[in-house]
Coordinates of C-alpha atoms (C1' of nucleotides) in Angstrom, one line a residue:
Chain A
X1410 CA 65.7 133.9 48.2
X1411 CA 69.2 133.8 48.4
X1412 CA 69.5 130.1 47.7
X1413 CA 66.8 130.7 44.7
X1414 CA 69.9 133.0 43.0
X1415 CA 72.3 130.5 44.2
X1416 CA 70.6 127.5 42.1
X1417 CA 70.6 129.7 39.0
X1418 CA 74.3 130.4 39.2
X1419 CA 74.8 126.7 40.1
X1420 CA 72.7 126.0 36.8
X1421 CA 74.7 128.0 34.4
X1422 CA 77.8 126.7 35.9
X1423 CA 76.7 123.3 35.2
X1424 CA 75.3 124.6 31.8
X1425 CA 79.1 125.7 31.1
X1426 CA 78.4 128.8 30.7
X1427 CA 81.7 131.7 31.7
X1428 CA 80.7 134.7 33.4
X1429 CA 77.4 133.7 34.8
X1430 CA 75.3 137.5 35.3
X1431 CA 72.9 137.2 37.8
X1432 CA 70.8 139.8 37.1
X1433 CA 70.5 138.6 33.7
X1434 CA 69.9 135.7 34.8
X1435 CA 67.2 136.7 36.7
X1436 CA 65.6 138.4 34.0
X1437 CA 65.2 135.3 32.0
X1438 CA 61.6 134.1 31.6
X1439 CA 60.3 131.9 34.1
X1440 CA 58.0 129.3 32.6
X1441 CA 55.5 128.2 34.9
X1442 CA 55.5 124.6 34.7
X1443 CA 51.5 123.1 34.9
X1444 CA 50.4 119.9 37.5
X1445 CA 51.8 117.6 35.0
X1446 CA 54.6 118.9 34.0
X1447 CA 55.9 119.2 37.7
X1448 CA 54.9 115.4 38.2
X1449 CA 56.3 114.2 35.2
X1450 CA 59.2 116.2 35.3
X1451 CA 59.8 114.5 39.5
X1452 CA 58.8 111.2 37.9
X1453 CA 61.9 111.2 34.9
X1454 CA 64.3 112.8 37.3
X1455 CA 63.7 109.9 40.1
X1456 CA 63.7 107.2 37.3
X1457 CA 66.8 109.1 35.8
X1458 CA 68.5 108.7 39.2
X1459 CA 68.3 105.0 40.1
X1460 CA 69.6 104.5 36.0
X1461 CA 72.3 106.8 36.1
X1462 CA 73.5 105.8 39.5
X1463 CA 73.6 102.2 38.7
X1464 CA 75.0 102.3 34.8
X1465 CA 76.6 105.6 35.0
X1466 CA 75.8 108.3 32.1
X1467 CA 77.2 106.4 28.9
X1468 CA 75.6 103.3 30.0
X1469 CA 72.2 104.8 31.3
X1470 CA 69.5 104.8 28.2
X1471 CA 66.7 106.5 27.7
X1472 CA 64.5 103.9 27.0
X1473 CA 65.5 102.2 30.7
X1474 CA 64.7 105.8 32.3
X1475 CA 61.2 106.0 30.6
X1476 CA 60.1 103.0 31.5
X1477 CA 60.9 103.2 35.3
X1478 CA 59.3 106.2 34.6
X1479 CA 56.3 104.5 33.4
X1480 CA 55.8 106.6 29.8
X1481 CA 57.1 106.4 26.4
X1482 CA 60.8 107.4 25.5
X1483 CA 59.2 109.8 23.3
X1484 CA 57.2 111.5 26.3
X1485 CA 60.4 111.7 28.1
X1486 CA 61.6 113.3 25.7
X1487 CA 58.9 116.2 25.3
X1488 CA 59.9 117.0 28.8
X1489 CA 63.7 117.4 28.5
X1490 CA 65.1 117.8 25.3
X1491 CA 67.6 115.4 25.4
X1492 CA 69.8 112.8 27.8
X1493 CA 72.4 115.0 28.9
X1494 CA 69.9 117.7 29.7
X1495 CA 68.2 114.9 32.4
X1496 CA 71.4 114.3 33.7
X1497 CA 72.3 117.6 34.4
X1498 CA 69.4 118.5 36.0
X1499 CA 69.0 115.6 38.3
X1500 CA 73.1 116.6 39.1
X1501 CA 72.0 119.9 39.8
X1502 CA 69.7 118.8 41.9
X1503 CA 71.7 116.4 43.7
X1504 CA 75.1 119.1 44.5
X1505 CA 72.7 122.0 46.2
X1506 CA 71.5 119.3 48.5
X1507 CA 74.9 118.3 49.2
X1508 CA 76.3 121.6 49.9
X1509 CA 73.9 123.3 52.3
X1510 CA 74.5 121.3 55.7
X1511 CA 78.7 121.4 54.7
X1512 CA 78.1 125.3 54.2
X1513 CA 76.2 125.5 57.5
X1514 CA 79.4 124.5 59.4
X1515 CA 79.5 127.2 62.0
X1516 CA 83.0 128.7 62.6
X1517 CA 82.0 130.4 66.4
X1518 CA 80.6 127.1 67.5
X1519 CA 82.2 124.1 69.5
X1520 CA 83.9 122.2 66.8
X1521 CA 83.4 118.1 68.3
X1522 CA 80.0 119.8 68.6
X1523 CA 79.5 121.3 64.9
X1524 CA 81.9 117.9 63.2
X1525 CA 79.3 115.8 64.9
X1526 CA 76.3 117.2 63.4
X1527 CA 77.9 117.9 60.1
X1528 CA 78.9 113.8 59.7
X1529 CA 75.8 112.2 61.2
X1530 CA 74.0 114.7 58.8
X1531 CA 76.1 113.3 55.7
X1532 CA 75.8 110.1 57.3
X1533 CA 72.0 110.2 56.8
X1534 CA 71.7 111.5 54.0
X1535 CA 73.9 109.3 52.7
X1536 CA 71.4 106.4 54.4
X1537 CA 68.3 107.9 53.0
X1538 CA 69.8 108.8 49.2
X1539 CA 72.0 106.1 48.0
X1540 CA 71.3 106.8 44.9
X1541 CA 72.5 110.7 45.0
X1542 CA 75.4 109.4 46.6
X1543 CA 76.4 107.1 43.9
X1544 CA 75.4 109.6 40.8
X1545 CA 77.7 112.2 42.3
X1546 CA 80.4 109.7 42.8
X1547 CA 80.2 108.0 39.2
X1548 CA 80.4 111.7 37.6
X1549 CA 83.3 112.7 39.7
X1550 CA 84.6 109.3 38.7
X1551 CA 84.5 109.5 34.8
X1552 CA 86.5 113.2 34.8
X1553 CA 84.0 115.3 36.2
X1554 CA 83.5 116.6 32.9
X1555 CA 79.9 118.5 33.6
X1556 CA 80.7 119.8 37.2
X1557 CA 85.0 120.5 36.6
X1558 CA 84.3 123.7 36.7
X1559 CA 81.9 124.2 39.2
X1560 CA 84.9 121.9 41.8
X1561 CA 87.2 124.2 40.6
X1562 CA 85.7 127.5 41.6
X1563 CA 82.2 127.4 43.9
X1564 CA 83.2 124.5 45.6
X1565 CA 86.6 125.8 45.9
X1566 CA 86.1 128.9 47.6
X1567 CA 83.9 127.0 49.8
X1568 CA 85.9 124.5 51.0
X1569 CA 88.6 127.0 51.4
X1570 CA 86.3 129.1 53.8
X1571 CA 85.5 125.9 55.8
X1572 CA 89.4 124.8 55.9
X1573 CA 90.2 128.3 57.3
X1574 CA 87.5 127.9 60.1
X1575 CA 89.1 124.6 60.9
X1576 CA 92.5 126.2 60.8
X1577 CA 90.6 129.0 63.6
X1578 CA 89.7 126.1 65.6
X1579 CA 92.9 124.7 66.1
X1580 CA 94.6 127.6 66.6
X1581 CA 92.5 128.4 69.5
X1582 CA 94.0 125.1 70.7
X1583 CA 90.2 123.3 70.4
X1584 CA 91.3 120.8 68.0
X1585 CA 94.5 118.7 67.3
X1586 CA 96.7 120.4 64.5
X1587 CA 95.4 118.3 61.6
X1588 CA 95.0 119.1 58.3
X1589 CA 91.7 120.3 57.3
X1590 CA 91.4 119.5 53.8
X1591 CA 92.6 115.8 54.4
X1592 CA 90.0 115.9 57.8
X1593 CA 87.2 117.2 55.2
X1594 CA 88.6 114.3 52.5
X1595 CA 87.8 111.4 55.7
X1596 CA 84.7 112.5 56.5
X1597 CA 83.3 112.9 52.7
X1598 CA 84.9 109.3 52.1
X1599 CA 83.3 108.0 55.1
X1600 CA 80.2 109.3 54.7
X1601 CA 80.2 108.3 51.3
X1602 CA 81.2 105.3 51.2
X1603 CA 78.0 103.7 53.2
X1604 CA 76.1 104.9 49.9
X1605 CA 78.2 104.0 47.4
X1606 CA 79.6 100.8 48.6
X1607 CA 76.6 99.3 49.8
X1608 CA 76.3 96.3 49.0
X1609 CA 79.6 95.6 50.4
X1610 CA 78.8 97.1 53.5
X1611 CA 75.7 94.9 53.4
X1612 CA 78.0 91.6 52.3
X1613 CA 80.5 91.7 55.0
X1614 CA 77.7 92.8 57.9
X1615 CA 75.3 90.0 56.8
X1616 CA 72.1 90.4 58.4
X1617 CA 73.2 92.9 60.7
X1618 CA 73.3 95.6 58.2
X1619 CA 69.8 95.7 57.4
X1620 CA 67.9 95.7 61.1
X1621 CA 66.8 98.9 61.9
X1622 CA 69.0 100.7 64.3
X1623 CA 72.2 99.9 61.3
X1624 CA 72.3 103.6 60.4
X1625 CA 72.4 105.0 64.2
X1626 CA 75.4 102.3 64.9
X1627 CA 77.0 103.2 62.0
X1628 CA 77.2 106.9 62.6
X1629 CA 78.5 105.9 66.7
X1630 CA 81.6 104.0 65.5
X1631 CA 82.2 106.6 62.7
X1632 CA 81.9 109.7 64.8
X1633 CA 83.8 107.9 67.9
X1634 CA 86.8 107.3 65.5
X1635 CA 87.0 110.5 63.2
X1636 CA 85.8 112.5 67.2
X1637 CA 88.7 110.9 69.1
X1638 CA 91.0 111.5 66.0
X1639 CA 90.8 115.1 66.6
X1640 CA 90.2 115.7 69.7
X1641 CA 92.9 118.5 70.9
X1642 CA 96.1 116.3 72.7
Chain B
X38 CA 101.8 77.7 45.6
X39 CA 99.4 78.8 47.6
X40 CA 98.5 82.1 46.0
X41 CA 98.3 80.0 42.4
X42 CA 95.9 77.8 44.2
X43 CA 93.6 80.7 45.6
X44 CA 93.9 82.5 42.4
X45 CA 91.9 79.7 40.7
X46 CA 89.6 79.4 43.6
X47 CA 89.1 83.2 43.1
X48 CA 88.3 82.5 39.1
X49 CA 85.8 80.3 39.8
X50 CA 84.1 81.8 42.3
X51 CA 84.2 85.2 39.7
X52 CA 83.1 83.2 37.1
X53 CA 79.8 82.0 39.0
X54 CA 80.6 78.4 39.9
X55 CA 79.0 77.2 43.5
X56 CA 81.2 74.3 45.1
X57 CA 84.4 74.8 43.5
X58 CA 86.5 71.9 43.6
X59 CA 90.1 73.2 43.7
X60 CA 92.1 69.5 42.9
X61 CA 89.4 69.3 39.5
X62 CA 90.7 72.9 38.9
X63 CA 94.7 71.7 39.0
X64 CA 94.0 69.5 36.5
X65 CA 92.1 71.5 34.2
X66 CA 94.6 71.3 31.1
X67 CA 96.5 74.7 31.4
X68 CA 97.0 76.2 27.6
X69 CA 100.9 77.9 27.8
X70 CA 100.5 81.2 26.1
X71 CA 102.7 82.3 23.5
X72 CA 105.4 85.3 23.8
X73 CA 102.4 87.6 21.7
X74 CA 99.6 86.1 23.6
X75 CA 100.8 87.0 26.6
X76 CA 101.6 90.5 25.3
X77 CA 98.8 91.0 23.7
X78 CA 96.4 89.9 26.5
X79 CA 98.4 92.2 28.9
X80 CA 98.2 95.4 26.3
X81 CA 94.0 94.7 26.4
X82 CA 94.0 94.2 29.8
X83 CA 95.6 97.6 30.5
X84 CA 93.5 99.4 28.0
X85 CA 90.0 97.6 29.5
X86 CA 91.4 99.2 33.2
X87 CA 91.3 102.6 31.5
X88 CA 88.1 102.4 29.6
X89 CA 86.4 100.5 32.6
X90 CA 87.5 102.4 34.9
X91 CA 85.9 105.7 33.6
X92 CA 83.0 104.7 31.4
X93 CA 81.8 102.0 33.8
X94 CA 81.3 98.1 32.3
X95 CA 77.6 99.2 30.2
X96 CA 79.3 102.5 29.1
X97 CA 83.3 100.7 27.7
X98 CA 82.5 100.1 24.1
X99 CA 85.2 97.1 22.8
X100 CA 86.0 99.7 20.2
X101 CA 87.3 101.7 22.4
X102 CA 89.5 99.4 24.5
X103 CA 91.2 98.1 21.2
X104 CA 92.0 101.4 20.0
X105 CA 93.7 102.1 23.3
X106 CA 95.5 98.7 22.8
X107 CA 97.0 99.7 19.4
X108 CA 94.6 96.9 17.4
X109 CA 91.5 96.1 15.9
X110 CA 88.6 94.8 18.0
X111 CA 88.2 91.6 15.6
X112 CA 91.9 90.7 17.2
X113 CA 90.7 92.0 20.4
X114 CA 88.1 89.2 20.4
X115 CA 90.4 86.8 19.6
X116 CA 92.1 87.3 22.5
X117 CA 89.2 86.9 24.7
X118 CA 85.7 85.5 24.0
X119 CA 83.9 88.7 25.1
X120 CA 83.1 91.6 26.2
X121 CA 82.6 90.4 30.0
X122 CA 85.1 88.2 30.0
X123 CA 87.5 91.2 29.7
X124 CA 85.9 93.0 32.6
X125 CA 86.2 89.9 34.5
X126 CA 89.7 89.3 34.1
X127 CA 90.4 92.7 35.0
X128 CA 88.3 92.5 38.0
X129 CA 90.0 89.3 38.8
X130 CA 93.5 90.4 39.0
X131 CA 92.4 93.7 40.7
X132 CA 90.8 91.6 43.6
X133 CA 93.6 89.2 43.8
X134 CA 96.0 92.5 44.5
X135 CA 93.8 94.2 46.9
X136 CA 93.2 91.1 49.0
X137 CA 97.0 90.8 49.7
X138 CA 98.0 93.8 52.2
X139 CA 94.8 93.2 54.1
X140 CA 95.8 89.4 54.3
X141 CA 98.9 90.3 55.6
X142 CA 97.4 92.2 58.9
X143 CA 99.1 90.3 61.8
X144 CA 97.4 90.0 64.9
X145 CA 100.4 89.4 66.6
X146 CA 102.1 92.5 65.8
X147 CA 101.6 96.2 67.4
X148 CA 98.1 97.0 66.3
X149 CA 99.3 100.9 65.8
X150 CA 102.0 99.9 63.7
X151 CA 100.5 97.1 62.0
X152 CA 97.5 99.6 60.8
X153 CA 99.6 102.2 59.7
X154 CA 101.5 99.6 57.6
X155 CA 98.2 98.9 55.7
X156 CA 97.2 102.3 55.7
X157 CA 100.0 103.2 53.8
X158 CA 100.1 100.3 51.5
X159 CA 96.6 100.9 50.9
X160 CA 96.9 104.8 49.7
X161 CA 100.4 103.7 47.9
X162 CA 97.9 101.6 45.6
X163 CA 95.5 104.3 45.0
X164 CA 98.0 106.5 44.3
X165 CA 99.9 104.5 41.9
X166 CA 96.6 102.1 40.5
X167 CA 94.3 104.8 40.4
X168 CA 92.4 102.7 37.3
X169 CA 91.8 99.4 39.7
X170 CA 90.2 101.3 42.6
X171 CA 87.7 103.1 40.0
X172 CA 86.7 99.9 38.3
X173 CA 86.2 98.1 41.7
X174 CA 84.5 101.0 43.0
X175 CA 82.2 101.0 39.8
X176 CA 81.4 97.0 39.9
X177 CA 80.5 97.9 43.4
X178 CA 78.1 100.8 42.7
X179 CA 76.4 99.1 39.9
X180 CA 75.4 96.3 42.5
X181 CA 78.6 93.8 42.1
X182 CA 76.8 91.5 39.7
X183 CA 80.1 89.6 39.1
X184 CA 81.8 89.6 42.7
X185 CA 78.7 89.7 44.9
X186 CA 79.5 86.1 45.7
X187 CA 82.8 86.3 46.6
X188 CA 82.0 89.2 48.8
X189 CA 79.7 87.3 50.8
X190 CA 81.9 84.3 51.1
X191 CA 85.6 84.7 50.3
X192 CA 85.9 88.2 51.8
X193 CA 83.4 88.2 54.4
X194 CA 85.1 85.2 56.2
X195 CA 88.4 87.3 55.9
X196 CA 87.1 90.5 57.1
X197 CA 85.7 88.5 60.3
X198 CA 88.5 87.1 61.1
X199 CA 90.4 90.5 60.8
X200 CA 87.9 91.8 62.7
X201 CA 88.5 89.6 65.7
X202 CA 91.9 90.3 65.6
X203 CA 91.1 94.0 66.3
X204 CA 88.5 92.7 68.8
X205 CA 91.4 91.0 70.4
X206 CA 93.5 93.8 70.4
X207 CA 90.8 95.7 71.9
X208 CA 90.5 93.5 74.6
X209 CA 94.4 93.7 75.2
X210 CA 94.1 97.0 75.9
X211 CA 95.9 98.2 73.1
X212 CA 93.2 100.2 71.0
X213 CA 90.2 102.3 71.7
X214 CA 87.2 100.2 72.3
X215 CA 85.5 100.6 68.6
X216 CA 83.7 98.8 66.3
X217 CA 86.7 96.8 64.1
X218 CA 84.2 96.5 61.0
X219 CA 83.3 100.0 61.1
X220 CA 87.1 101.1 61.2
X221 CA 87.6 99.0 58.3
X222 CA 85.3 100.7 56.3
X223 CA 87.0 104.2 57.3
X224 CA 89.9 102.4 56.1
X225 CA 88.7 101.3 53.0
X226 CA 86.6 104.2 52.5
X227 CA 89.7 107.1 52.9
X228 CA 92.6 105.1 50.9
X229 CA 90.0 105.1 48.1
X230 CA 89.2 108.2 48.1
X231 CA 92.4 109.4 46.9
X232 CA 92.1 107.5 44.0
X233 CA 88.2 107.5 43.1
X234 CA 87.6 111.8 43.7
X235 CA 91.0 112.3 42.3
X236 CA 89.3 114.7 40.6
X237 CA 88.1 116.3 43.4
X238 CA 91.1 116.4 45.3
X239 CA 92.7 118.0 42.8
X240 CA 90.1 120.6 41.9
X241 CA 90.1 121.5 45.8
X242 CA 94.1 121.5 46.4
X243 CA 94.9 123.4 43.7
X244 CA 98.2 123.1 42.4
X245 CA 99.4 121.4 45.9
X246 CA 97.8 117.6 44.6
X247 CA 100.4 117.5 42.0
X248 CA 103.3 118.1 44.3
X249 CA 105.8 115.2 43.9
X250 CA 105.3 114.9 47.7
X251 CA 101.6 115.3 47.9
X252 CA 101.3 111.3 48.3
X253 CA 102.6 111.2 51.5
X254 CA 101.4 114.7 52.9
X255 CA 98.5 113.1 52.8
X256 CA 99.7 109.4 53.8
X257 CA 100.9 111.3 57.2
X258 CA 97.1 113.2 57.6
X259 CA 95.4 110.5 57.5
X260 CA 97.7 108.4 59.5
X261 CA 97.3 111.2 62.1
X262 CA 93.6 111.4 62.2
X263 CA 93.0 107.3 61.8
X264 CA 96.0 106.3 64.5
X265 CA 94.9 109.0 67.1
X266 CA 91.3 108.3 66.7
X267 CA 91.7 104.6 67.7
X268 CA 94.7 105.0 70.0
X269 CA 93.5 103.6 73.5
X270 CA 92.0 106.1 75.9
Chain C
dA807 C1' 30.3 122.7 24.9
dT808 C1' 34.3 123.7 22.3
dA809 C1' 38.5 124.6 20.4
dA810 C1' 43.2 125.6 21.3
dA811 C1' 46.9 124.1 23.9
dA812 C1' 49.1 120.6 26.2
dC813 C1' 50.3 116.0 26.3
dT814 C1' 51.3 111.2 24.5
dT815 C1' 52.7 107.7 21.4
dG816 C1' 54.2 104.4 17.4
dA817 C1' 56.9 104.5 13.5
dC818 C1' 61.1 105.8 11.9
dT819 C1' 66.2 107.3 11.2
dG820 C1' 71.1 107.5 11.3
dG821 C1' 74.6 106.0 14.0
dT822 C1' 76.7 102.7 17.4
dT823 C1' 77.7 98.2 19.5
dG824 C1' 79.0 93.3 20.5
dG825 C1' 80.1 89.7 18.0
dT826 C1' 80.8 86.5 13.5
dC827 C1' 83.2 84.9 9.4
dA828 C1' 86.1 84.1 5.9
dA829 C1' 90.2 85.5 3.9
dA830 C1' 94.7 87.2 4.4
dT831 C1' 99.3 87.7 6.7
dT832 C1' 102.8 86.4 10.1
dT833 C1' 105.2 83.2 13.1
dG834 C1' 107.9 79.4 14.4
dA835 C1' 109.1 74.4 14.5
dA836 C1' 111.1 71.0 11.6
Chain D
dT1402 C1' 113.3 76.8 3.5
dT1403 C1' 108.5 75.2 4.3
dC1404 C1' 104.1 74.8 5.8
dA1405 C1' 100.7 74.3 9.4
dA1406 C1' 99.3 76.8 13.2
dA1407 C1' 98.8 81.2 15.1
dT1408 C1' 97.6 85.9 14.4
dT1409 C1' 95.2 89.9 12.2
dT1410 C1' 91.8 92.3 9.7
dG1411 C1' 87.8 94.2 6.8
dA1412 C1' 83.2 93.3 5.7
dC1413 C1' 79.2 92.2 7.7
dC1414 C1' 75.0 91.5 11.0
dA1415 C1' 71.3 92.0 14.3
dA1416 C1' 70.3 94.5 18.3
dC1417 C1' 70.3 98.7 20.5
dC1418 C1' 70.5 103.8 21.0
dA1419 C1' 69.3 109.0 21.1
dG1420 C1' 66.5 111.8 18.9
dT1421 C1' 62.6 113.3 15.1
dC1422 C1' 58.1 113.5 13.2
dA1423 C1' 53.5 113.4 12.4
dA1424 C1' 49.4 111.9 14.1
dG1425 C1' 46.6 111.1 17.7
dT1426 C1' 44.4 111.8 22.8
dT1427 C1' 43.6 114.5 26.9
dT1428 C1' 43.4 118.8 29.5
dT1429 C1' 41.9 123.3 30.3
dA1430 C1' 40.4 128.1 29.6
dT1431 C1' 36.4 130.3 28.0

DNA sequence: ATAAAACTTGACTGGTTGGTCAAATTTGAA
DNA sequence: TTCAAATTTGACCAACCAGTCAAGTTTTAT
């Protein structure tokens, strides 16, 4: 319920809307979408993400989306009325995903203990959504110019919150006196960068990089460097 | 001399040619370039970093990149043949730069103070070259059509061999026992950072990411977090 | 069964893009 | 100075692009 308002105020932030009312918000007309509008709709926004994270917005067409799609430009375009509108949505999409496991950091548990899960969760999400990964990264990349705003204030105040729990923990003499943002900054280029720089990853490791236990390794050496880098001393 | 030689090793292997034979490439007849050539292909190249860099290779329009370069794209295209063959001399001289400090690793040296040399010297470049690590980063993402060769020759063989030099500093006792590849990425990974989610950063610091002493604020976090986490235990 | 609503598409439009071409202007060696 | 080579540009082209429109086909409520 509470995430349900959350994703409407994430919505109109990305919409660039100021002042974003809730309650009006949640007067607003819900159209019930039928069977193949919800499949269609899934269908563009998968295609939408494999061309946008590959060409990035201005080189993403519609035409490319549709067809991975498997229906006409015009169809695609019945269901959202134009190309930024699918990009914003499937950003939308992509950002309330990425936020929930970083806001369910928990300030009163162990900290090695709540780091741990937090990077091996990014870690496999990272593994399982490239493509996310990469979309966020390529927006972020060109200016940010659809989710500035949203960095600037949600994301903000959240990281914020989490950087004072951090703070907490090393004041309580539980973790070295590092500083969180940069810690946060590590772990989101870490994490990250086993989506977005794949095939490099995948280059340099040879076959190595595609048995099946990769992801698992991977998230060992990470967590055994960024663990033993703040470990209290 | 040597660095001339690997440059055009580099070129060929960019520009798609298997078994490059570097004494046929000496003698390749090597056109001087007038005083306004030379300016003039430096002015597109710095334009093409900008307009790469943010709208990705499919989203940079030539238009675009001339304007930045103070002439019209017909000249533009006079200066080089196309489109890609911008983009690829950008990448080129990008590659050529970020190779060197990772080069210069010595195995001989203190491993401590021989990584927090590179670390620095790697966040020094995103900091001042912001541009390069974004267009990298974005012929990376879009599945390195141009450099995927010389990532799986040229730069894998150089990352091994770095690799066993950690391995053998390792084995000396002298660092934690992790996985050298894996540390590389989380190398690679935070310098970029820095300059990729620029945005980011600076949307989450506030007013501190413009601080004329931000850069090594956060030169002396990560140091602290990388160093300690691989510091022998 | 049927008709309205929902869905789908081909043809089209105005604007953009990478690249060509021929004609002009500028540069620099003699 | 002189003139051939180098440089610069506007006009142009075919391909591509986001989005419109009208005319079809399919779904669904009754």
């Amino acid at each position: 319920m509470v995430k349900r308002v959350y994703e409407n105020f994430l919505e109109a932030v990305l919409a660039g809307k100021e002042n974003v009312n809730v309650e009006a918000d949640k007067k607003r007309p819900k159209k019930k979408r039928s069977r193949i509008q919800t499949e269609n709709r899934a269908l563009i926004l998968d295609a939408a993400l494999q061309v946008f994270s590959t060409d990035g917005y201005r080189g993403a067409t519609l035409d490319r989306i549709a067809e991975k799609a498997g229906m006409s430009k015009t169809n695609l375009l019945y269901y959202f009325p134009s190309k930024e509108d699918v990009y914003r949505t499937a950003l939308e999409q992509i950002v309330v995903n990425w936020l929930d496991p970083f806001r369910d950091i928990d300030g009163d548990g162990d900290p090695i203990e709540q780091l741990r899960r937090y990077i091996t969760l990014k870690l496999k999400a990272s593994h399982e959504n490239p493509e996310a990964s990469r979309l966020f990264a390529n927006e972020i990349q060109r200016g940010a110019p659809l989710i500035k705003g949203f960095l600037e204030t949600t994301l903000k105040s959240l990281v914020d919150e989490k950087a004072k729990v951090i703070h907490g923990w090393i004041d309580e003499g539980k973790l070295a006196p590092i500083d969180p943002y940069h810690l946060i900054f590590l772990i989101w280029a870490t994490t990250q960068h086993y989506a977005d720089f794949d095939v490099q990853v995948s280059a340099l490791l040879g076959s190595q990089a595609s048995k099946p236990g990769f992801y698992e390794q991977s998230a060992q050496a990470v967590l055994s460097i960024v663990l033993n880098g703040i470990r209290p001393r």
